[in-house]
Amino acid sequence: LGENSFDEANQKLDQLGGNYENFITLAPANTNIKKGDTKSKGVKAVISNLGSTSLDGLNVQLNVPQDSTNDITCEFNDGTTTKVIDSLISGQNEVLEVLVTAKPSASLGTEVCIVKVPNGPSNLDKESTFIVNIVWKDLNKLFLFLLYDFKVL
């Protein structure tokens, strides 16, 4: 786990100033991971009680879609993929730390991680998705690859 894993997430949350308009807020909503980089990126999932009554026993789940290439893993900072929020009173927020890691063999492209609260309030979106872009680690290598691939060299 990199020392700065949650720096970007904390900056995004600071920009919101604690004013969450959605049941599930993700910060950042998308992130880049360099191909071959084994350090995790941090995303914060904020679950907010926007209603007037308490929400009890909320089940928060992380998953990668089944049709995915499975090039990434999404886990809470304790290594699990599920959390239970015992109780959220009206106006209260729970901040959960999510770690995203790309497998060393990950292909370039876009993956997604889904944060879902299936037993959340029926009138609100119960899931939110953040985007993970797997990008070239070294632009010089990309340039050489493109030159070679297009037979310029």
XYZ file of N, CA and C in Angstrom:
459
model
N 0.854 -1.184 0.000
C 0.000 0.000 0.000
C 0.885 1.226 0.000
N 0.714 2.055 -1.010
C 1.498 3.271 -1.110
C 1.076 4.287 -0.068
N 2.048 5.058 0.393
C 1.795 6.059 1.418
C 0.776 7.089 0.946
N 0.749 7.356 -0.344
C -0.127 8.386 -0.895
C -1.375 7.809 -1.552
N -1.744 6.587 -1.237
C -2.866 5.913 -1.903
C -4.161 6.710 -1.856
N -4.397 7.411 -0.748
C -5.669 8.109 -0.591
C -5.557 9.619 -0.754
N -4.399 10.131 -1.193
C -4.238 11.583 -1.355
C -5.263 12.173 -2.316
N -5.402 11.568 -3.493
C -6.351 12.076 -4.491
C -7.778 11.984 -3.965
N -8.108 10.879 -3.298
C -9.453 10.703 -2.744
C -9.747 11.773 -1.697
N -8.773 12.043 -0.821
C -8.976 13.058 0.208
C -9.164 14.445 -0.409
N -8.406 14.747 -1.451
C -8.554 16.045 -2.124
C -9.953 16.188 -2.722
N -10.443 15.131 -3.358
C -11.780 15.178 -3.965
C -12.857 15.370 -2.892
N -12.717 14.682 -1.761
C -13.694 14.843 -0.684
C -13.624 16.252 -0.102
N -12.414 16.783 0.048
C -12.261 18.154 0.555
C -12.981 19.151 -0.354
N -12.915 18.927 -1.673
C -13.579 19.819 -2.622
C -15.096 19.804 -2.425
N -15.642 18.673 -2.003
C -17.081 18.583 -1.767
C -17.483 19.256 -0.450
N -16.526 19.438 0.435
C -16.791 20.132 1.691
C -17.827 19.467 2.576
N -17.977 18.158 2.483
C -18.934 17.447 3.320
C -20.371 17.537 2.842
N -20.587 18.164 1.697
C -21.946 18.284 1.140
C -22.189 17.177 0.121
N -22.772 16.093 0.576
C -23.006 14.954 -0.293
C -24.461 14.953 -0.732
N -24.675 14.881 -2.031
C -26.030 14.933 -2.582
C -26.560 13.563 -2.958
N -25.697 12.548 -2.864
C -26.086 11.193 -3.261
C -25.936 10.233 -2.091
N -26.711 9.176 -2.113
C -26.611 8.118 -1.106
C -25.201 7.526 -1.111
N -24.642 7.313 -2.316
C -23.267 6.816 -2.453
C -22.471 7.848 -3.246
N -21.409 8.351 -2.646
C -20.513 9.282 -3.326
C -19.135 8.635 -3.391
N -18.518 8.662 -4.568
C -17.191 8.081 -4.743
C -16.197 9.189 -5.057
N -15.054 9.145 -4.390
C -14.026 10.147 -4.634
C -12.664 9.461 -4.704
N -11.997 9.547 -5.844
C -12.446 10.123 -7.101
C -13.389 9.154 -7.825
N -14.100 9.665 -8.821
C -15.035 8.828 -9.588
C -14.303 7.985 -10.625
N -13.082 8.390 -10.959
C -12.247 7.573 -11.844
C -10.793 7.774 -11.465
N -9.988 6.780 -11.789
C -8.575 6.826 -11.442
C -7.770 6.078 -12.492
N -6.507 6.426 -12.587
C -5.589 5.750 -13.509
C -4.619 4.888 -12.724
N -4.362 3.704 -13.243
C -3.322 2.830 -12.697
C -2.388 2.499 -13.843
N -1.105 2.662 -13.601
C -0.123 2.373 -14.646
C 0.063 0.869 -14.781
N 0.103 0.414 -16.019
C 0.276 -1.015 -16.314
C 1.533 -1.525 -15.613
N 1.404 -2.612 -14.900
C 2.529 -3.211 -14.202
C 2.785 -2.637 -12.819
N 2.099 -1.571 -12.462
C 2.276 -0.961 -11.141
C 1.491 -1.790 -10.131
N 2.156 -2.237 -9.083
C 1.494 -3.090 -8.103
C 0.972 -2.307 -6.898
N 1.178 -0.993 -6.884
C 0.664 -0.184 -5.779
C -0.838 0.015 -5.948
N -1.537 -0.007 -4.844
C -2.982 0.204 -4.865
C -3.306 1.687 -4.943
N -4.448 1.970 -5.565
C -4.989 3.325 -5.586
C -6.144 3.360 -4.604
N -6.288 4.471 -3.922
C -7.349 4.606 -2.942
C -8.541 5.374 -3.479
N -9.714 4.862 -3.199
C -10.967 5.531 -3.521
C -11.772 5.540 -2.227
N -12.445 6.646 -1.970
C -13.287 6.703 -0.778
C -14.745 6.622 -1.202
N -15.466 5.747 -0.524
C -16.903 5.597 -0.745
C -17.612 6.190 0.465
N -18.417 7.205 0.218
C -19.161 7.858 1.297
C -20.623 7.436 1.187
N -21.124 6.810 2.236
C -22.523 6.408 2.301
C -23.211 7.450 3.189
N -24.228 8.113 2.635
C -24.870 9.235 3.329
C -26.334 8.944 3.604
N -26.766 9.245 4.809
C -28.184 9.144 5.131
C -28.816 10.489 4.814
N -29.496 10.557 3.681
C -30.130 11.782 3.218
C -31.575 11.906 3.695
N -32.046 10.880 4.390
C -33.439 10.864 4.834
C -33.605 11.402 6.247
N -34.790 11.209 6.777
C -35.114 11.750 8.101
C -35.138 10.678 9.191
N -34.954 9.413 8.807
C -34.935 8.337 9.798
C -33.605 7.592 9.728
N -33.294 6.868 10.783
C -32.050 6.091 10.830
C -32.067 4.961 9.815
N -30.880 4.649 9.305
C -30.686 3.483 8.438
C -29.841 2.502 9.224
N -30.325 1.292 9.392
C -29.632 0.306 10.214
C -29.238 -0.914 9.401
N -28.059 -1.454 9.701
C -27.598 -2.694 9.085
C -27.395 -2.620 7.588
N -26.813 -1.523 7.109
C -26.567 -1.390 5.665
C -25.422 -2.299 5.232
N -25.666 -3.107 4.210
C -24.642 -3.999 3.662
C -23.997 -3.322 2.455
N -22.714 -3.010 2.569
C -21.987 -2.368 1.480
C -21.120 -3.431 0.823
N -21.250 -3.571 -0.504
C -20.537 -4.614 -1.246
C -19.710 -4.004 -2.361
N -18.568 -4.611 -2.610
C -17.703 -4.235 -3.735
C -17.638 -5.408 -4.692
N -17.701 -5.109 -5.980
C -17.440 -6.171 -6.943
C -17.029 -5.599 -8.291
N -16.437 -6.469 -9.070
C -16.066 -6.182 -10.448
C -17.071 -6.963 -11.289
N -17.651 -6.348 -12.327
C -18.667 -7.053 -13.122
C -18.184 -8.413 -13.631
N -19.106 -9.354 -13.734
C -18.748 -10.709 -14.161
C -18.209 -10.761 -15.579
N -18.615 -9.816 -16.425
C -18.122 -9.826 -17.803
C -16.799 -9.075 -17.947
N -16.209 -8.706 -16.831
C -14.934 -7.990 -16.825
C -13.790 -8.941 -17.165
N -12.647 -8.354 -17.505
C -11.450 -9.170 -17.756
C -10.786 -9.597 -16.456
N -11.317 -9.114 -15.319
C -10.757 -9.421 -14.000
C -9.306 -8.979 -13.864
N -8.978 -7.850 -14.486
C -7.624 -7.311 -14.393
C -7.409 -6.471 -13.143
N -8.484 -6.200 -12.400
C -8.355 -5.408 -11.178
C -9.018 -6.127 -10.016
N -8.610 -5.737 -8.815
C -9.309 -6.167 -7.610
C -9.744 -4.914 -6.869
N -10.902 -4.988 -6.258
C -11.439 -3.904 -5.441
C -11.744 -4.487 -4.069
N -11.134 -3.902 -3.047
C -11.329 -4.393 -1.681
C -11.363 -3.209 -0.728
N -12.029 -3.400 0.399
C -11.926 -2.412 1.458
C -10.519 -2.499 2.039
N -10.112 -1.491 2.794
C -8.732 -1.451 3.274
C -8.370 -2.588 4.234
N -9.347 -3.382 4.653
C -9.046 -4.544 5.491
C -9.005 -5.845 4.688
N -9.089 -5.740 3.343
C -9.000 -6.916 2.481
C -10.319 -7.604 2.205
N -11.424 -7.094 2.740
C -12.731 -7.706 2.514
C -13.462 -7.004 1.369
N -14.543 -7.608 0.914
C -15.359 -6.989 -0.136
C -16.767 -6.659 0.360
N -17.020 -6.864 1.643
C -18.308 -6.475 2.226
C -18.084 -5.791 3.568
N -18.949 -4.849 3.860
C -18.938 -4.136 5.139
C -20.378 -3.974 5.593
N -20.589 -3.923 6.881
C -21.905 -3.626 7.437
C -21.787 -2.326 8.215
N -22.669 -1.392 7.876
C -22.760 -0.151 8.646
C -23.910 -0.357 9.626
N -23.579 -0.419 10.905
C -24.588 -0.735 11.921
C -25.743 0.251 11.921
N -25.423 1.550 11.904
C -26.486 2.543 11.950
C -25.986 3.880 11.428
N -26.831 4.548 10.651
C -26.560 5.912 10.191
C -27.777 6.750 10.552
N -27.577 7.740 11.411
C -28.699 8.621 11.744
C -28.865 9.651 10.629
N -29.964 10.315 10.609
C -30.262 11.316 9.581
C -29.132 12.342 9.488
N -28.635 12.550 8.259
C -27.565 13.522 8.028
C -26.160 12.995 8.252
N -26.028 11.778 8.738
C -24.708 11.206 9.031
C -24.118 10.545 7.787
N -22.777 10.546 7.707
C -22.043 9.911 6.609
C -21.080 8.878 7.168
N -20.865 7.830 6.413
C -19.850 6.824 6.738
C -18.876 6.789 5.570
N -17.582 7.002 5.861
C -16.550 7.008 4.825
C -15.816 5.675 4.874
N -15.829 4.958 3.748
C -15.155 3.665 3.638
C -14.010 3.783 2.638
N -12.875 3.215 2.990
C -11.709 3.258 2.103
C -11.667 2.003 1.245
N -11.559 2.225 -0.075
C -11.512 1.137 -1.050
C -10.149 1.168 -1.731
N -9.532 0.010 -1.851
C -8.249 -0.102 -2.543
C -8.456 -0.820 -3.863
N -7.907 -0.229 -4.928
C -7.995 -0.819 -6.260
C -6.584 -1.182 -6.686
N -6.407 -2.408 -7.136
C -5.100 -2.883 -7.577
C -5.251 -3.543 -8.934
N -4.334 -3.239 -9.830
C -4.317 -3.910 -11.134
C -3.367 -5.094 -11.048
N -3.767 -6.183 -11.647
C -2.884 -7.353 -11.692
C -1.700 -7.037 -12.597
N -0.525 -7.607 -12.328
C 0.652 -7.326 -13.162
C 0.418 -7.607 -14.644
N -0.455 -8.556 -14.946
C -0.729 -8.926 -16.338
C -1.890 -8.130 -16.940
N -2.356 -7.107 -16.239
C -3.537 -6.353 -16.693
C -3.327 -5.776 -18.089
N -4.386 -5.830 -18.873
C -4.368 -5.240 -20.211
C -4.695 -3.761 -20.117
N -4.200 -3.003 -21.096
C -4.549 -1.592 -21.162
C -6.048 -1.474 -21.404
N -6.661 -0.475 -20.809
C -8.087 -0.268 -21.046
C -8.808 0.179 -19.794
N -10.111 0.037 -19.837
C -10.968 0.535 -18.766
C -11.652 -0.622 -18.053
N -11.620 -0.562 -16.744
C -12.310 -1.518 -15.881
C -13.214 -0.720 -14.952
N -14.139 -1.374 -14.305
C -14.994 -0.696 -13.336
C -15.090 -1.505 -12.052
N -15.336 -0.789 -10.983
C -15.610 -1.402 -9.688
C -16.949 -0.846 -9.216
N -17.808 -1.730 -8.751
C -19.156 -1.339 -8.342
C -19.233 -1.334 -6.812
N -19.757 -0.240 -6.276
C -20.077 -0.144 -4.854
C -21.592 -0.230 -4.764
N -22.073 -1.220 -4.007
C -23.517 -1.483 -3.971
C -23.987 -1.617 -2.517
N -25.149 -1.050 -2.246
C -25.807 -1.196 -0.947
C -27.219 -1.724 -1.235
N -27.358 -3.049 -1.404
C -28.638 -3.608 -1.842
C -29.804 -3.331 -0.893
N -29.522 -3.156 0.386
C -30.618 -2.903 1.326
C -30.719 -1.417 1.692
N -30.247 -0.552 0.783
C -30.380 0.889 0.977
C -31.808 1.343 0.722
N -32.075 2.632 0.968
C -33.432 3.169 0.760
C -33.926 2.922 -0.661
N -35.186 2.517 -0.777
C -35.732 2.136 -2.076
C -35.847 3.308 -3.048
N -35.893 4.535 -2.555
C -36.052 5.687 -3.436
C -34.724 6.280 -3.911
N -33.603 5.646 -3.567
C -32.278 6.162 -3.943
C -31.514 5.132 -4.765
N -30.542 5.614 -5.556
C -29.663 4.693 -6.291
C -28.874 3.866 -5.281
N -28.921 2.565 -5.439
C -28.275 1.666 -4.487
C -26.896 1.220 -4.929
N -26.458 1.718 -6.078
C -25.103 1.371 -6.504
C -24.476 2.527 -7.260
N -23.161 2.538 -7.221
C -22.384 3.542 -7.933
C -21.125 2.859 -8.450
N -20.615 3.364 -9.545
C -19.482 2.725 -10.209
C -18.343 3.707 -10.360
N -17.126 3.248 -10.076
C -15.982 4.083 -10.418
C -15.153 3.395 -11.484
N -14.530 4.239 -12.284
C -13.804 3.787 -13.468
C -12.323 3.704 -13.155
N -11.713 2.622 -13.595
C -10.274 2.419 -13.435
C -9.674 2.302 -14.830
N -8.832 3.246 -15.185
C -8.140 3.225 -16.480
C -6.755 2.639 -16.282
N -6.463 1.573 -17.003
C -5.117 0.992 -16.956
C -4.363 1.601 -18.125
N -3.328 2.356 -17.795
C -2.602 3.161 -18.783
C -1.144 2.718 -18.854
N -0.456 3.164 -19.910
C 0.963 2.844 -20.069
C 1.757 3.415 -18.915
N 2.699 2.632 -18.422
C 3.550 3.070 -17.315
C 4.605 4.044 -17.810
N 5.080 3.821 -18.992
C 6.190 4.619 -19.509
C 5.827 5.090 -20.914
N 5.658 6.386 -21.068
C 5.266 6.922 -22.376
C 6.349 6.715 -23.431
N 7.609 6.667 -23.025
C 8.680 6.390 -23.988
C 8.508 5.002 -24.592
N 8.130 4.034 -23.757
C 7.887 2.682 -24.267
C 6.681 2.665 -25.198
N 5.665 3.439 -24.865
C 4.493 3.536 -25.731
C 4.895 4.088 -27.086
N 5.691 5.125 -27.095
C 6.136 5.742 -28.340
C 6.913 4.735 -29.191
N 7.842 4.013 -28.562
C 8.619 3.002 -29.287
C 7.721 1.873 -29.784
N 6.753 1.475 -28.952
C 5.816 0.436 -29.356
C 5.040 0.871 -30.600
N 4.554 2.106 -30.583
C 3.792 2.602 -31.713
C 4.653 2.696 -32.971
N 5.895 3.144 -32.810
C 6.796 3.221 -33.950
C 7.034 1.832 -34.535
N 7.296 0.873 -33.659
C 7.559 -0.491 -34.110
C 6.297 -1.101 -34.722
N 5.176 -0.905 -34.051
C 3.921 -1.488 -34.506
C 3.522 -0.988 -35.893
N 3.812 0.259 -36.158
C 3.446 0.831 -37.452
C 4.603 0.768 -38.458
N 5.623 -0.033 -38.118
C 6.753 -0.307 -39.018
C 7.517 0.963 -39.422
N 7.533 1.942 -38.521
C 8.308 3.154 -38.791
C 9.782 2.875 -38.570
N 10.089 1.992 -37.603
C 11.500 1.648 -37.326
C 11.989 0.560 -38.248
